[in-house]
Each structure stands twice: as structure tokens, then as C-alpha cells.
mmCIF file of C-alpha atoms in Angstrom:
data_model
loop_
_atom_site.group_PDB
_atom_site.id
_atom_site.type_symbol
_atom_site.label_atom_id
_atom_site.label_comp_id
_atom_site.label_asym_id
_atom_site.label_seq_id
_atom_site.Cartn_x
_atom_site.Cartn_y
_atom_site.Cartn_z
ATOM 1 C CA MET A 1 0.000 0.000 0.000
ATOM 2 C CA ASP A 2 1.308 3.457 -0.964
ATOM 3 C CA ILE A 3 1.453 5.602 2.167
ATOM 4 C CA ASP A 4 1.589 9.321 1.480
ATOM 5 C CA SER A 5 3.495 11.623 3.822
ATOM 6 C CA PHE A 6 1.694 14.743 2.614
ATOM 7 C CA ALA A 7 -0.464 16.057 -0.208
ATOM 8 C CA LEU A 8 -1.542 19.486 -1.471
ATOM 9 C CA LEU A 9 -5.331 19.253 -1.612
ATOM 10 C CA ALA A 10 -6.488 22.710 -2.691
ATOM 11 C CA HIS A 11 -5.670 26.384 -3.127
ATOM 12 C CA ILE A 12 -8.124 28.387 -1.021
ATOM 13 C CA SER A 13 -8.822 31.584 -2.918
ATOM 14 C CA ASN A 14 -11.024 33.496 -0.473
ATOM 15 C CA THR A 15 -8.709 33.710 2.541
ATOM 16 C CA HIS A 16 -8.952 37.518 2.844
ATOM 17 C CA GLN A 17 -12.005 37.382 5.122
ATOM 18 C CA ILE A 18 -10.448 34.543 7.153
ATOM 19 C CA LEU A 19 -7.390 36.752 7.717
ATOM 20 C CA VAL A 20 -9.644 39.596 8.882
ATOM 21 C CA GLU A 21 -11.204 37.173 11.391
ATOM 22 C CA LEU A 22 -7.746 35.956 12.395
ATOM 23 C CA ASN A 23 -6.791 39.500 13.416
ATOM 24 C CA SER A 24 -9.741 39.482 15.798
ATOM 25 C CA LEU A 25 -8.982 35.968 17.066
ATOM 26 C CA LEU A 26 -5.413 37.014 17.899
ATOM 27 C CA GLN A 27 -6.973 39.087 20.705
ATOM 28 C CA GLN A 28 -8.364 35.922 22.364
ATOM 29 C CA ASP A 29 -6.555 33.996 25.116
ATOM 30 C CA TRP A 30 -4.308 31.466 23.397
ATOM 31 C CA LEU A 31 -2.983 28.521 25.424
ATOM 32 C CA PRO A 32 0.588 27.251 25.441
ATOM 33 C CA HIS A 33 0.560 23.834 23.741
ATOM 34 C CA VAL A 34 0.052 21.138 26.381
ATOM 35 C CA ASN A 35 2.908 18.868 25.207
ATOM 36 C CA GLN A 36 5.640 21.173 26.472
ATOM 37 C CA ARG A 37 8.375 18.550 26.138
ATOM 38 C CA ASP A 38 7.754 18.454 22.373
ATOM 39 C CA TYR A 39 8.811 22.005 21.541
ATOM 40 C CA GLN A 40 11.195 24.866 22.278
ATOM 41 C CA GLY A 41 10.164 28.510 22.186
ATOM 42 C CA GLY A 42 6.582 29.680 21.823
ATOM 43 C CA TRP A 43 3.877 27.373 20.467
ATOM 44 C CA ASP A 44 0.301 28.166 21.372
ATOM 45 C CA VAL A 45 -3.217 27.162 20.428
ATOM 46 C CA LEU A 46 -6.674 28.677 20.091
ATOM 47 C CA VAL A 47 -9.294 25.923 20.161
ATOM 48 C CA LEU A 48 -12.214 26.442 17.742
ATOM 49 C CA ARG A 49 -13.937 23.030 17.911
ATOM 50 C CA CYS A 50 -13.633 20.374 20.597
ATOM 51 C CA ALA A 51 -15.136 17.149 21.906
ATOM 52 C CA ALA A 52 -18.682 17.999 23.042
ATOM 53 C CA GLU A 53 -18.034 16.594 26.519
ATOM 54 C CA TYR A 54 -15.443 19.380 27.050
ATOM 55 C CA GLN A 55 -17.555 22.225 25.676
ATOM 56 C CA GLY A 56 -17.874 23.885 29.081
ATOM 57 C CA ALA A 57 -14.605 22.579 30.497
ATOM 58 C CA HIS A 58 -11.244 24.258 31.000
ATOM 59 C CA PRO A 59 -9.602 25.240 27.682
ATOM 60 C CA ILE A 60 -6.729 22.830 28.357
ATOM 61 C CA LEU A 61 -9.173 19.908 28.120
ATOM 62 C CA GLN A 62 -10.721 21.444 25.000
ATOM 63 C CA ALA A 63 -7.273 21.596 23.389
ATOM 64 C CA PHE A 64 -6.841 17.816 23.229
ATOM 65 C CA SER A 65 -7.355 16.875 19.587
ATOM 66 C CA ILE A 66 -6.962 13.111 19.771
ATOM 67 C CA SER A 67 -10.022 11.702 21.455
ATOM 68 C CA SER A 68 -12.375 8.759 21.099
ATOM 69 C CA ALA A 69 -15.307 11.175 21.340
ATOM 70 C CA GLU A 70 -18.051 10.792 18.774
ATOM 71 C CA ASP A 71 -19.666 14.200 19.304
ATOM 72 C CA TRP A 72 -17.772 17.402 18.536
ATOM 73 C CA CYS A 73 -18.980 20.995 18.803
ATOM 74 C CA ASN A 74 -17.977 24.440 17.639
ATOM 75 C CA LEU A 75 -16.857 26.888 20.301
ATOM 76 C CA PRO A 76 -18.091 30.523 20.357
ATOM 77 C CA CYS A 77 -14.949 31.914 18.685
ATOM 78 C CA LEU A 78 -15.622 29.707 15.625
ATOM 79 C CA GLU A 79 -19.351 30.455 15.600
ATOM 80 C CA SER A 80 -18.515 34.177 15.554
ATOM 81 C CA SER A 81 -16.089 33.765 12.620
ATOM 82 C CA PRO A 82 -18.334 33.210 9.567
ATOM 83 C CA ALA A 83 -15.574 32.847 6.964
ATOM 84 C CA LEU A 84 -13.706 30.262 9.042
ATOM 85 C CA LEU A 85 -16.952 28.463 9.807
ATOM 86 C CA SER A 86 -17.924 28.435 6.136
ATOM 87 C CA PHE A 87 -14.550 26.954 5.208
ATOM 88 C CA ILE A 88 -14.880 24.209 7.851
ATOM 89 C CA GLN A 89 -18.415 23.451 6.671
ATOM 90 C CA SER A 90 -17.190 23.173 3.062
ATOM 91 C CA LEU A 91 -15.202 20.045 3.969
ATOM 92 C CA VAL A 92 -17.272 17.049 2.879
ATOM 93 C CA CYS A 93 -16.087 14.786 5.692
ATOM 94 C CA PRO A 94 -16.833 14.502 9.427
ATOM 95 C CA VAL A 95 -14.787 17.176 11.214
ATOM 96 C CA LYS A 96 -13.497 16.502 14.720
ATOM 97 C CA SER A 97 -11.138 19.036 16.325
ATOM 98 C CA VAL A 98 -10.276 22.422 14.826
ATOM 99 C CA ARG A 99 -7.727 24.851 16.213
ATOM 100 C CA LEU A 100 -5.410 27.654 15.273
ATOM 101 C CA MET A 101 -1.787 26.834 16.060
ATOM 102 C CA ARG A 102 0.834 29.560 16.289
ATOM 103 C CA LEU A 103 4.559 28.777 16.226
ATOM 104 C CA HIS A 104 6.440 31.898 17.248
ATOM 105 C CA ALA A 105 9.579 33.198 15.548
ATOM 106 C CA GLY A 106 12.631 31.148 16.514
ATOM 107 C CA ALA A 107 10.566 28.272 17.936
ATOM 108 C CA GLN A 108 10.668 24.640 16.941
ATOM 109 C CA ILE A 109 8.433 21.608 17.320
ATOM 110 C CA LYS A 110 10.618 18.590 18.021
ATOM 111 C CA PRO A 111 10.347 15.358 16.007
ATOM 112 C CA HIS A 112 7.287 13.401 17.152
ATOM 113 C CA ARG A 113 4.360 11.421 15.796
ATOM 114 C CA ASP A 114 0.654 11.423 16.537
ATOM 115 C CA GLN A 115 -0.250 7.762 16.422
ATOM 116 C CA GLY A 116 -3.326 6.847 14.447
ATOM 117 C CA LEU A 117 -3.579 10.152 12.572
ATOM 118 C CA SER A 118 -3.227 8.995 8.983
ATOM 119 C CA LEU A 119 -5.418 8.331 5.979
ATOM 120 C CA GLU A 120 -4.779 4.593 6.271
ATOM 121 C CA GLN A 121 -5.962 4.531 9.892
ATOM 122 C CA GLY A 122 -9.179 6.454 9.295
ATOM 123 C CA GLU A 123 -8.305 9.864 10.746
ATOM 124 C CA ALA A 124 -6.583 12.671 8.903
ATOM 125 C CA ARG A 125 -4.931 15.947 9.838
ATOM 126 C CA LEU A 126 -5.321 18.898 7.492
ATOM 127 C CA HIS A 127 -3.299 22.130 7.639
ATOM 128 C CA LEU A 128 -4.267 25.489 6.147
ATOM 129 C CA PRO A 129 -1.396 27.963 6.621
ATOM 130 C CA LEU A 130 -2.795 31.458 7.217
ATOM 131 C CA GLN A 131 0.441 33.228 8.109
ATOM 132 C CA THR A 132 3.847 31.812 7.241
ATOM 133 C CA ASN A 133 7.288 32.822 5.983
ATOM 134 C CA GLU A 134 10.045 31.546 3.713
ATOM 135 C CA SER A 135 12.123 30.426 6.705
ATOM 136 C CA LEU A 136 9.435 28.116 8.080
ATOM 137 C CA ASN A 137 10.403 24.470 7.582
ATOM 138 C CA PHE A 138 7.820 21.697 8.102
ATOM 139 C CA TYR A 139 9.097 18.136 7.675
ATOM 140 C CA VAL A 140 7.204 14.850 7.456
ATOM 141 C CA ASP A 141 9.189 11.612 7.245
ATOM 142 C CA GLY A 142 12.340 13.638 6.524
ATOM 143 C CA GLN A 143 10.802 15.502 3.574
ATOM 144 C CA ARG A 144 10.135 19.255 3.567
ATOM 145 C CA VAL A 145 6.482 20.137 2.966
ATOM 146 C CA PRO A 146 6.409 23.227 0.684
ATOM 147 C CA MET A 147 3.408 24.821 2.436
ATOM 148 C CA GLN A 148 2.320 28.295 1.360
ATOM 149 C CA ALA A 149 -0.372 30.511 2.843
ATOM 150 C CA GLY A 150 -3.825 29.675 1.504
ATOM 151 C CA GLU A 151 -3.040 26.050 0.616
ATOM 152 C CA LEU A 152 -4.869 23.123 2.208
ATOM 153 C CA TRP A 153 -2.549 20.194 2.963
ATOM 154 C CA TYR A 154 -3.024 16.648 4.215
ATOM 155 C CA ILE A 155 -0.254 15.613 6.626
ATOM 156 C CA ASN A 156 0.396 12.031 7.678
ATOM 157 C CA ALA A 157 0.828 12.891 11.356
ATOM 158 C CA ASP A 158 1.424 9.206 12.184
ATOM 159 C CA GLN A 159 4.862 9.627 10.598
ATOM 160 C CA ILE A 160 7.684 11.476 12.353
ATOM 161 C CA HIS A 161 7.259 15.206 11.743
ATOM 162 C CA TRP A 162 8.809 18.399 13.050
ATOM 163 C CA VAL A 163 8.724 22.135 12.377
ATOM 164 C CA GLU A 164 11.233 24.955 12.759
ATOM 165 C CA ASN A 165 10.397 28.633 12.417
ATOM 166 C CA LYS A 166 13.606 30.416 11.527
ATOM 167 C CA GLY A 167 11.685 33.460 10.354
ATOM 168 C CA ARG A 168 10.948 36.759 12.072
ATOM 169 C CA GLU A 169 7.198 36.333 12.337
ATOM 170 C CA ALA A 170 4.921 33.697 13.805
ATOM 171 C CA ARG A 171 3.491 30.923 11.678
ATOM 172 C CA ILE A 172 -0.245 30.386 12.143
ATOM 173 C CA ASN A 173 -1.966 27.315 10.715
ATOM 174 C CA LEU A 174 -5.599 26.267 10.892
ATOM 175 C CA VAL A 175 -5.343 22.591 11.912
ATOM 176 C CA ILE A 176 -8.267 20.251 11.336
ATOM 177 C CA ASP A 177 -8.590 16.631 12.400
ATOM 178 C CA CYS A 178 -11.290 14.727 10.553
ATOM 179 C CA GLU A 179 -12.585 11.276 9.754
ATOM 180 C CA VAL A 180 -11.519 9.774 6.462
ATOM 181 C CA ASN A 181 -14.295 9.096 3.982
ATOM 182 C CA THR A 182 -14.436 8.519 0.215
ATOM 183 C CA TRP A 183 -14.430 12.263 -0.537
ATOM 184 C CA LEU A 184 -11.235 12.886 1.457
ATOM 185 C CA ARG A 185 -9.501 9.750 0.185
ATOM 186 C CA ASP A 186 -10.299 10.742 -3.419
ATOM 187 C CA LEU A 187 -9.054 14.290 -2.761
ATOM 188 C CA VAL A 188 -5.714 13.007 -1.470
ATOM 189 C CA ASN A 189 -5.369 10.519 -4.329
ATOM 190 C CA ALA A 190 -6.006 13.280 -6.895
ATOM 191 C CA ALA A 191 -3.705 15.804 -5.186
ATOM 192 C CA GLU A 192 -1.555 18.163 -7.230
ATOM 193 C CA ILE A 193 1.493 17.413 -5.053
ATOM 194 C CA ARG A 194 1.584 14.007 -3.388
ATOM 195 C CA VAL A 195 4.685 12.661 -1.666
#
């Protein structure tokens, strides 16, 4: 079986309104990523969608993306961001967790893997870079992913991956975990770039 490390799924043309909403969301309280042993420097998260059982819980519990939960719900900051919400709703697959992840200038995410998060295992992680720079390096299975702002990527998070931000500005990605269905599998198989 051919196991892809990453694939460019789409170019998102209408990101202007999402970026306007992002400016507002930057004023929210972002949480330092909970796996503090897995990174150096600043890496923080704004949760937009979480397991329904944690809807009213502490944001740290909401931030956990890998869960056996079957019910997921949008949080108020996503409900009040119509362009982001519209983009999420345009995905023709069951969406689980959604969050904005900011890797500050000079920070790095150490090599790690998120077991079970791959197309072959039924759950997929998608990345939509909203703010990035030429000195941001994202690697999956030793290969650099050539992510650009406004591109939707599938990442095989079950493989070893790491990120280094050698630029002068933060990188902000919209990160979506979803269930694999025929639509998503076909999208990955037809991808413009597939490695």
C-alpha cells in the first residue's frame, strides 16, 4: 500500500475574510501547547472546535485533539467567525477538532508522531497555513512540505514530523482533524502534489 506523507489538496482563494477574522482571534486567550516537552520557544493554540463533553470545560481539556469522542462541537470563537466556519463546513467529511496553532519566531516543534492520525488509519490531519514565511520548515518523514499561505494540505501525522520557524514572524496554521471518507480519500489521491 502506498502511504503518502503529505499532499496538497487545494488552493483556497477566499482567505482575505479569514485573515480579517484571524486579526480578531489574535486578541483571544491562546494557550501554550500542552505537550511542552515536544517544543522549544513559543507554540500556542486557540481551540475552535472540541469534543462535546469538554464544551464547558477548561480550555486545556478542550485543546486535546486526539479523542475517542463521537460528538464534537464548535466553540463561540468559531461560531462568531463566519468565513472560518464556512470553510470548515465546506469540507465534505466529518470534522473533529479544529484549532489555530501559532509557532512563534525562533521556535521549533521537536520530532514526534501522533499515532493513528493517517489516511490509512481512518483519521486525517489537514493544515491550512494562514500566516507563514520563507524560513518556516515543516518536515514529514524527513521531507520538507512546501506549504504556502492559503493552501490546504493533508499531513500524515502518524509519521515522524517536526517544524522549525527560523523566520521573524509567527506561523499560524488552521489545523483540522477529521474522519476519512471517500471524498477525502479521493481528494488526497487526486492531489496536485503528493509525496
